[in-house]
Amino acid sequence: MGLIKSAIKAFGSEMHDQWKDFIKCEDMDMNTLMVKKTTENGVISKNSAIMVSPGQIAVIFDSGKILDATAEEGIYTFDESTSPSFFAGQFGAVFKDMWTRFTYGGAVNKQQAVFYINAKEIMDNKFGTASPVPYQDYSHAIPNQMTGETTPLRVQVKCFGKYTYKIVDPAMFMRTYAGTADIVTKEVLNEQMRSEVISSFQNVLNELGNKEHKVPVLELPSSTDEIKSTMDEKVFDEPIRQRGIKIEGFVVESVTLDDESNRKIDEYEHNSNSMMQQGRVLDVMEKAASNANGAANGFMGVGMMNMASGGMNTAVMQNAFSNNNAQAPANNAAPASTASQGPSKFCPNCGTPSNGANFCSNCGTKLG
């Protein structure tokens, strides 16, 4: 039993009379994953026509077994005397495996039907973390002075976005999820998938936040490619693949931090700015201390910096200033002034120094 592709590509309702039965499925929207089509008596007769539209997979089912399948658009004639044709394109190996292995234990005896499976990329599936998930943020790392290593700041994030998926293994999809239902929509499946997507995404977050990647928490929305490649490489979406489905696209639209994480980052940045500012002040004071002539200007600059920083740690400045005064070298002290000995006197007659005498030792002229 198999399908023979017809040469007819365009047809009207009058052409239906060429075949005993004409089976087709109207265009499947993004909400419909699988639709069952059969005849009134549940039997697909020889020379019946089966139409496959673009983006559809047609699986011919008979009493719990796969007879044939195709993902190539066109009109096919069903012929019980032929072998399976498998006009499958990219699904060739999958369909052959379906034909030799697939059985569905709960199938009704002698049931014949065509199951149309949506092969298009299923769009606009939203996900979001119901509660914050932990993330190691190396963009706000805390240095360890003892070991020389850095410890990432642990934050809690909420993420929201969208993902797309495709059915890539029709047999596995039918075996593990769809079965032989008349119609399968994505609503019920998406509820389960959303939980699995979030679980996979949390594994990706753990990976991106490690020492190898160190992706800043606020850059996650722009790391779409890295998120998807990590998910594929580590096969974090394995539970989804076990249903014959593969995640195609994954976009993080927003990342928000909880209040506690925002507080941590604010404190981190405030302390970092204070430490940087303190380093600049100490640097100025050190330079001022090494330049006695520029000390006053140097410390004036320190005062201006302190005011600009909102009144930084004045104790540090006062300490450094006191130490600077205490450690001033002795050899820089100014020599004792002779002013304490009174003004020097010279003889108005000969100019000889008086050395404190009342009369010039050279000419005897009275001094003072």
Tab-separated table of C-alpha atoms in Angstrom:
chain	number	residue	atom	x	y	z
A	1	MET	CA	0.000	0.000	0.000
A	2	GLY	CA	1.374	3.353	-0.943
A	3	LEU	CA	0.934	6.742	-2.542
A	4	ILE	CA	1.394	7.594	-6.199
A	5	LYS	CA	1.874	11.268	-6.906
A	6	SER	CA	-0.523	12.728	-9.432
A	7	ALA	CA	0.594	15.087	-12.187
A	8	ILE	CA	-2.339	17.408	-11.454
A	9	LYS	CA	-1.335	20.475	-9.442
A	10	ALA	CA	-4.411	22.695	-9.839
A	11	PHE	CA	-7.944	21.431	-9.658
A	12	GLY	CA	-11.532	22.447	-9.067
A	13	SER	CA	-14.437	20.725	-7.359
A	14	GLU	CA	-15.430	19.004	-10.618
A	15	MET	CA	-12.124	17.116	-10.620
A	16	HIS	CA	-13.037	15.363	-7.410
A	17	ASP	CA	-15.112	12.938	-9.431
A	18	GLN	CA	-11.931	11.441	-10.889
A	19	TRP	CA	-11.271	9.720	-7.551
A	20	LYS	CA	-13.425	7.513	-5.412
A	21	ASP	CA	-12.703	9.611	-2.304
A	22	PHE	CA	-10.951	12.933	-2.002
A	23	ILE	CA	-9.237	13.622	1.325
A	24	LYS	CA	-7.732	16.995	2.180
A	25	CYS	CA	-7.097	19.278	5.117
A	26	GLU	CA	-7.715	22.986	4.899
A	27	ASP	CA	-4.808	25.268	5.671
A	28	MET	CA	-3.618	24.583	9.217
A	29	ASP	CA	-3.151	27.634	11.389
A	30	MET	CA	-0.526	28.137	14.119
A	31	ASN	CA	-2.874	26.755	16.755
A	32	THR	CA	-3.472	23.377	15.071
A	33	LEU	CA	-0.799	20.679	15.332
A	34	MET	CA	-2.616	17.613	13.962
A	35	VAL	CA	-5.951	16.831	12.285
A	36	LYS	CA	-7.419	13.423	11.495
A	37	LYS	CA	-9.222	12.994	8.155
A	38	THR	CA	-10.983	9.893	6.859
A	39	THR	CA	-13.969	8.798	4.810
A	40	GLU	CA	-17.545	8.285	5.995
A	41	ASN	CA	-17.032	4.570	6.495
A	42	GLY	CA	-13.475	4.891	7.843
A	43	VAL	CA	-11.937	3.066	4.876
A	44	ILE	CA	-9.647	4.621	2.272
A	45	SER	CA	-10.405	2.861	-0.981
A	46	LYS	CA	-8.046	2.224	-3.848
A	47	ASN	CA	-7.675	5.194	-6.208
A	48	SER	CA	-8.757	7.645	-3.548
A	49	ALA	CA	-7.010	11.020	-3.753
A	50	ILE	CA	-5.085	12.542	-0.881
A	51	MET	CA	-4.093	16.186	-1.088
A	52	VAL	CA	-1.079	17.563	0.822
A	53	SER	CA	-0.778	21.346	1.140
A	54	PRO	CA	2.449	23.277	1.766
A	55	GLY	CA	3.643	22.999	5.369
A	56	GLN	CA	1.784	19.734	5.967
A	57	ILE	CA	2.834	16.167	6.659
A	58	ALA	CA	0.357	13.462	5.621
A	59	VAL	CA	0.593	10.142	7.465
A	60	ILE	CA	-1.508	7.217	6.116
A	61	PHE	CA	-2.659	5.141	9.067
A	62	ASP	CA	-4.206	1.651	8.951
A	63	SER	CA	-5.190	-0.391	11.987
A	64	GLY	CA	-2.426	0.877	14.212
A	65	LYS	CA	0.311	0.917	11.569
A	66	ILE	CA	1.828	3.502	9.261
A	67	LEU	CA	1.314	2.629	5.601
A	68	ASP	CA	2.938	5.659	3.994
A	69	ALA	CA	3.751	9.299	4.626
A	70	THR	CA	4.816	12.385	2.749
A	71	ALA	CA	5.770	15.998	3.437
A	72	GLU	CA	5.872	16.971	-0.244
A	73	GLU	CA	2.933	19.066	-1.409
A	74	GLY	CA	0.730	17.715	-4.182
A	75	ILE	CA	-2.119	15.299	-4.913
A	76	TYR	CA	-1.551	11.561	-4.403
A	77	THR	CA	-3.491	8.489	-5.451
A	78	PHE	CA	-3.804	5.765	-2.829
A	79	ASP	CA	-2.979	2.342	-4.274
A	80	GLU	CA	-3.097	-0.758	-2.087
A	81	SER	CA	-0.995	-2.718	-4.537
A	82	THR	CA	2.069	-0.474	-4.407
A	83	SER	CA	4.898	-0.268	-1.906
A	84	PRO	CA	5.229	2.826	0.279
A	85	SER	CA	6.532	5.698	-1.804
A	86	PHE	CA	7.784	7.990	0.990
A	87	PHE	CA	7.790	11.226	-1.014
A	88	ALA	CA	9.296	12.753	2.052
A	89	GLY	CA	12.158	15.085	1.255
A	90	GLN	CA	13.826	15.968	4.551
A	91	PHE	CA	11.686	13.418	6.434
A	92	GLY	CA	12.642	10.396	4.336
A	93	ALA	CA	14.560	8.492	7.009
A	94	VAL	CA	11.936	9.324	9.623
A	95	PHE	CA	9.077	8.034	7.477
A	96	LYS	CA	10.839	4.768	6.674
A	97	ASP	CA	11.391	4.254	10.369
A	98	MET	CA	7.696	4.973	10.952
A	99	TRP	CA	6.673	2.364	8.395
A	100	THR	CA	8.833	-0.406	9.872
A	101	ARG	CA	8.402	0.353	13.581
A	102	PHE	CA	5.409	2.487	14.401
A	103	THR	CA	2.363	0.930	16.008
A	104	TYR	CA	-0.209	2.549	18.224
A	105	GLY	CA	-1.604	0.065	20.713
A	106	GLY	CA	-4.910	1.816	21.298
A	107	ALA	CA	-5.890	2.087	17.653
A	108	VAL	CA	-9.345	0.974	16.572
A	109	ASN	CA	-9.252	-2.217	14.515
A	110	LYS	CA	-9.501	-1.674	10.750
A	111	GLN	CA	-9.335	2.067	11.133
A	112	GLN	CA	-7.925	3.895	8.133
A	113	ALA	CA	-7.238	7.601	8.158
A	114	VAL	CA	-4.893	10.343	7.061
A	115	PHE	CA	-3.313	12.295	9.886
A	116	TYR	CA	-2.242	15.739	8.783
A	117	ILE	CA	0.571	17.133	10.926
A	118	ASN	CA	1.589	20.777	10.887
A	119	ALA	CA	5.189	20.994	9.623
A	120	LYS	CA	5.427	24.775	9.876
A	121	GLU	CA	7.297	26.674	12.573
A	122	ILE	CA	4.789	27.280	15.365
A	123	MET	CA	5.155	30.918	16.370
A	124	ASP	CA	4.252	33.253	19.239
A	125	ASN	CA	4.626	30.969	22.239
A	126	LYS	CA	5.225	32.986	25.373
A	127	PHE	CA	7.168	32.026	28.451
A	128	GLY	CA	7.960	33.737	31.736
A	129	THR	CA	9.430	32.876	35.103
A	130	ALA	CA	6.633	32.817	37.660
A	131	SER	CA	9.136	33.455	40.448
A	132	PRO	CA	12.674	34.894	40.310
A	133	VAL	CA	15.485	32.504	39.394
A	134	PRO	CA	19.085	32.827	40.656
A	135	TYR	CA	21.845	34.203	38.441
A	136	GLN	CA	25.565	34.738	39.037
A	137	ASP	CA	26.449	38.205	37.809
A	138	TYR	CA	30.172	38.596	37.125
A	139	SER	CA	29.623	42.166	35.957
A	140	HIS	CA	29.324	43.002	39.681
A	141	ALA	CA	32.001	40.664	40.977
A	142	ILE	CA	33.416	40.962	44.507
A	143	PRO	CA	37.226	40.604	44.737
A	144	ASN	CA	38.725	38.340	47.397
A	145	GLN	CA	41.923	39.960	48.709
A	146	MET	CA	43.127	36.686	50.251
A	147	THR	CA	42.821	34.444	47.180
A	148	GLY	CA	42.975	37.018	44.382
A	149	GLU	CA	39.757	35.557	42.884
A	150	THR	CA	36.392	37.209	42.329
A	151	THR	CA	32.998	36.034	43.520
A	152	PRO	CA	29.979	36.883	41.334
A	153	LEU	CA	27.125	38.827	42.866
A	154	ARG	CA	24.160	36.486	43.308
A	155	VAL	CA	20.969	38.090	42.030
A	156	GLN	CA	17.401	36.970	41.378
A	157	VAL	CA	15.898	37.663	37.955
A	158	LYS	CA	12.560	37.371	36.214
A	159	CYS	CA	12.678	36.763	32.476
A	160	PHE	CA	9.973	36.976	29.828
A	161	GLY	CA	10.093	36.149	26.136
A	162	LYS	CA	8.877	33.984	23.266
A	163	TYR	CA	9.922	30.766	21.566
A	164	THR	CA	9.047	28.876	18.378
A	165	TYR	CA	9.094	25.156	17.674
A	166	LYS	CA	8.604	22.584	14.909
A	167	ILE	CA	7.462	18.989	14.790
A	168	VAL	CA	10.554	17.239	13.417
A	169	ASP	CA	9.661	13.598	14.112
A	170	PRO	CA	5.997	12.867	13.230
A	171	ALA	CA	6.150	9.273	14.454
A	172	MET	CA	7.499	10.225	17.865
A	173	PHE	CA	4.990	13.074	18.084
A	174	MET	CA	2.085	10.691	17.475
A	175	ARG	CA	3.495	7.948	19.694
A	176	THR	CA	4.266	10.107	22.735
A	177	TYR	CA	1.620	12.812	22.554
A	178	ALA	CA	-0.934	13.065	19.767
A	179	GLY	CA	-1.895	9.428	19.337
A	180	THR	CA	-4.862	9.054	16.982
A	181	ALA	CA	-6.850	12.036	18.245
A	182	ASP	CA	-9.242	13.738	15.859
A	183	ILE	CA	-7.577	17.112	16.425
A	184	VAL	CA	-4.610	18.305	18.483
A	185	THR	CA	-4.136	21.984	19.290
A	186	LYS	CA	-1.167	23.647	20.903
A	187	GLU	CA	-2.895	25.076	24.004
A	188	VAL	CA	-2.708	21.959	26.169
A	189	LEU	CA	0.753	21.035	24.903
A	190	ASN	CA	2.077	24.544	25.487
A	191	GLU	CA	1.157	24.459	29.175
A	192	GLN	CA	3.516	21.524	29.664
A	193	MET	CA	6.102	22.871	27.251
A	194	ARG	CA	6.176	26.236	29.001
A	195	SER	CA	7.319	24.554	32.231
A	196	GLU	CA	9.952	22.576	30.341
A	197	VAL	CA	11.133	25.659	28.450
A	198	ILE	CA	11.585	27.572	31.717
A	199	SER	CA	13.472	24.618	33.205
A	200	SER	CA	15.717	24.502	30.128
A	201	PHE	CA	16.200	28.258	30.262
A	202	GLN	CA	17.223	28.099	33.926
A	203	ASN	CA	19.909	25.571	32.963
A	204	VAL	CA	21.052	28.006	30.267
A	205	LEU	CA	21.217	30.809	32.853
A	206	ASN	CA	23.426	28.652	35.066
A	207	GLU	CA	25.709	28.107	32.091
A	208	LEU	CA	25.867	31.747	30.965
A	209	GLY	CA	26.556	32.911	34.503
A	210	ASN	CA	29.562	30.662	35.057
A	211	LYS	CA	33.256	31.591	34.855
A	212	GLU	CA	33.484	30.635	31.175
A	213	HIS	CA	30.761	32.926	29.806
A	214	LYS	CA	30.266	35.652	32.454
A	215	VAL	CA	27.356	37.249	30.565
A	216	PRO	CA	26.208	40.378	32.481
A	217	VAL	CA	22.688	39.935	33.807
A	218	LEU	CA	21.367	43.038	32.047
A	219	GLU	CA	22.779	41.852	28.686
A	220	LEU	CA	20.708	38.659	28.610
A	221	PRO	CA	18.061	40.126	26.254
A	222	SER	CA	20.788	40.767	23.654
A	223	SER	CA	22.321	37.285	24.047
A	224	THR	CA	19.689	35.410	22.022
A	225	ASP	CA	22.171	33.554	19.803
A	226	GLU	CA	24.274	32.469	22.750
A	227	ILE	CA	21.198	31.294	24.662
A	228	LYS	CA	19.960	29.184	21.727
A	229	SER	CA	23.391	27.694	20.910
A	230	THR	CA	23.929	26.800	24.580
A	231	MET	CA	20.518	25.148	24.756
A	232	ASP	CA	21.274	23.090	21.626
A	233	GLU	CA	24.832	22.210	22.609
A	234	LYS	CA	23.892	21.028	26.100
A	235	VAL	CA	20.555	19.518	24.909
A	236	PHE	CA	18.764	21.232	27.788
A	237	ASP	CA	15.470	20.819	25.871
A	238	GLU	CA	15.715	17.003	25.832
A	239	PRO	CA	12.207	16.453	27.344
A	240	ILE	CA	10.749	18.487	24.468
A	241	ARG	CA	12.711	16.579	21.853
A	242	GLN	CA	11.343	13.321	23.273
A	243	ARG	CA	7.973	14.357	21.850
A	244	GLY	CA	9.373	14.772	18.343
A	245	ILE	CA	9.507	18.563	18.771
A	246	LYS	CA	12.484	20.887	18.509
A	247	ILE	CA	12.831	24.459	19.759
A	248	GLU	CA	13.623	26.630	16.737
A	249	GLY	CA	13.742	30.169	18.076
A	250	PHE	CA	14.198	31.602	21.543
A	251	VAL	CA	14.051	35.302	22.421
A	252	VAL	CA	14.376	36.926	25.852
A	253	GLU	CA	12.359	40.144	25.660
A	254	SER	CA	12.897	41.493	29.171
A	255	VAL	CA	14.922	40.845	32.309
A	256	THR	CA	13.947	42.377	35.649
A	257	LEU	CA	15.647	42.127	39.032
A	258	ASP	CA	13.780	41.710	42.290
A	259	ASP	CA	13.985	44.486	44.903
A	260	GLU	CA	16.706	42.788	46.932
A	261	SER	CA	18.915	42.318	43.862
A	262	ASN	CA	18.436	45.945	42.841
A	263	ARG	CA	19.482	46.995	46.342
A	264	LYS	CA	22.604	44.812	46.145
A	265	ILE	CA	23.640	46.313	42.820
A	266	ASP	CA	22.985	49.874	44.038
A	267	GLU	CA	25.156	49.280	47.112
A	268	TYR	CA	27.829	47.622	45.009
A	269	GLU	CA	28.041	50.564	42.600
A	270	HIS	CA	27.925	53.147	45.409
A	271	ASN	CA	30.740	51.411	47.284
A	272	SER	CA	32.739	50.994	44.083
A	273	ASN	CA	32.450	54.714	43.326
A	274	SER	CA	33.438	55.602	46.902
A	275	MET	CA	36.477	53.334	46.778
A	276	MET	CA	37.538	54.792	43.454
A	277	GLN	CA	37.056	58.331	44.756
A	278	GLN	CA	38.983	57.499	47.939
A	279	GLY	CA	41.824	56.173	45.854
A	280	ARG	CA	41.955	59.471	43.948
A	281	VAL	CA	42.004	61.503	47.214
A	282	LEU	CA	44.822	59.469	48.704
A	283	ASP	CA	46.743	59.812	45.468
A	284	VAL	CA	46.398	63.631	45.598
A	285	MET	CA	47.455	63.749	49.262
A	286	GLU	CA	50.462	61.569	48.552
A	287	LYS	CA	51.581	63.885	45.789
A	288	ALA	CA	50.954	66.941	47.996
A	289	ALA	CA	53.034	65.459	50.815
A	290	SER	CA	55.972	64.943	48.474
A	291	ASN	CA	55.858	68.566	47.331
A	292	ALA	CA	56.161	71.035	50.230
A	293	ASN	CA	55.697	74.090	47.997
A	294	GLY	CA	52.480	72.660	46.471
A	295	ALA	CA	51.037	71.188	49.636
A	296	ALA	CA	48.515	73.961	50.195
A	297	ASN	CA	47.239	73.753	46.623
A	298	GLY	CA	47.180	69.969	46.822
A	299	PHE	CA	45.059	69.864	49.951
A	300	MET	CA	42.786	72.578	48.570
A	301	GLY	CA	42.156	70.214	45.654
A	302	VAL	CA	41.445	67.416	48.114
A	303	GLY	CA	38.818	69.569	49.788
A	304	MET	CA	37.141	70.312	46.476
A	305	MET	CA	37.124	66.613	45.564
A	306	ASN	CA	35.636	65.793	48.940
A	307	MET	CA	32.808	68.274	48.417
A	308	ALA	CA	32.169	66.922	44.902
A	309	SER	CA	31.900	63.374	46.225
A	310	GLY	CA	29.261	64.386	48.741
A	311	GLY	CA	31.501	64.454	51.806
A	312	MET	CA	33.624	61.343	51.490
A	313	ASN	CA	35.377	59.799	54.476
A	314	THR	CA	36.943	62.876	56.118
A	315	ALA	CA	38.591	60.755	58.767
A	316	VAL	CA	40.833	59.285	56.089
A	317	MET	CA	41.856	62.762	54.966
A	318	GLN	CA	42.437	63.999	58.500
A	319	ASN	CA	44.492	60.958	59.296
A	320	ALA	CA	46.633	61.357	56.237
A	321	PHE	CA	47.052	65.069	56.923
A	322	SER	CA	48.172	64.421	60.521
A	323	ASN	CA	50.583	61.727	59.401
A	324	ASN	CA	51.954	64.083	56.791
A	325	ASN	CA	52.718	66.715	59.456
A	326	ALA	CA	54.200	64.194	61.862
A	327	GLN	CA	56.446	62.631	59.249
A	328	ALA	CA	57.877	65.913	57.815
A	329	PRO	CA	61.660	65.448	57.534
A	330	ALA	CA	63.756	67.345	60.118
A	331	ASN	CA	66.253	68.513	57.550
A	332	ASN	CA	63.465	70.454	55.825
A	333	ALA	CA	62.891	72.615	58.931
A	334	ALA	CA	63.721	76.298	58.434
A	335	PRO	CA	66.964	77.458	60.241
A	336	ALA	CA	66.503	79.376	63.472
A	337	SER	CA	65.998	83.074	62.772
A	338	THR	CA	68.499	85.619	64.107
A	339	ALA	CA	65.604	87.965	64.666
A	340	SER	CA	65.442	86.771	68.275
A	341	GLN	CA	68.893	88.263	68.842
A	342	GLY	CA	67.732	91.732	67.741
A	343	PRO	CA	68.625	93.578	64.505
A	344	SER	CA	72.286	93.594	63.424
A	345	LYS	CA	74.152	97.026	63.926
A	346	PHE	CA	76.932	98.478	61.806
A	347	CYS	CA	79.230	101.434	62.452
A	348	PRO	CA	77.876	104.455	60.513
A	349	ASN	CA	81.438	105.720	60.123
A	350	CYS	CA	83.356	102.660	58.875
A	351	GLY	CA	80.661	100.003	58.481
A	352	THR	CA	82.210	97.536	60.937
A	353	PRO	CA	79.668	95.184	62.616
A	354	SER	CA	78.958	96.175	66.180
A	355	ASN	CA	78.408	92.673	67.530
A	356	GLY	CA	76.238	94.225	70.233
A	357	ALA	CA	78.851	96.699	71.479
A	358	ASN	CA	78.038	100.308	72.225
A	359	PHE	CA	81.199	101.625	70.456
A	360	CYS	CA	82.783	100.582	67.125
A	361	SER	CA	85.754	98.341	67.723
A	362	ASN	CA	87.493	99.754	64.649
A	363	CYS	CA	87.083	103.542	64.855
A	364	GLY	CA	85.544	104.030	68.283
A	365	THR	CA	82.445	105.776	66.997
A	366	LYS	CA	79.494	105.550	69.441
A	367	LEU	CA	76.783	103.242	68.292
A	368	GLY	CA	73.055	103.404	69.039
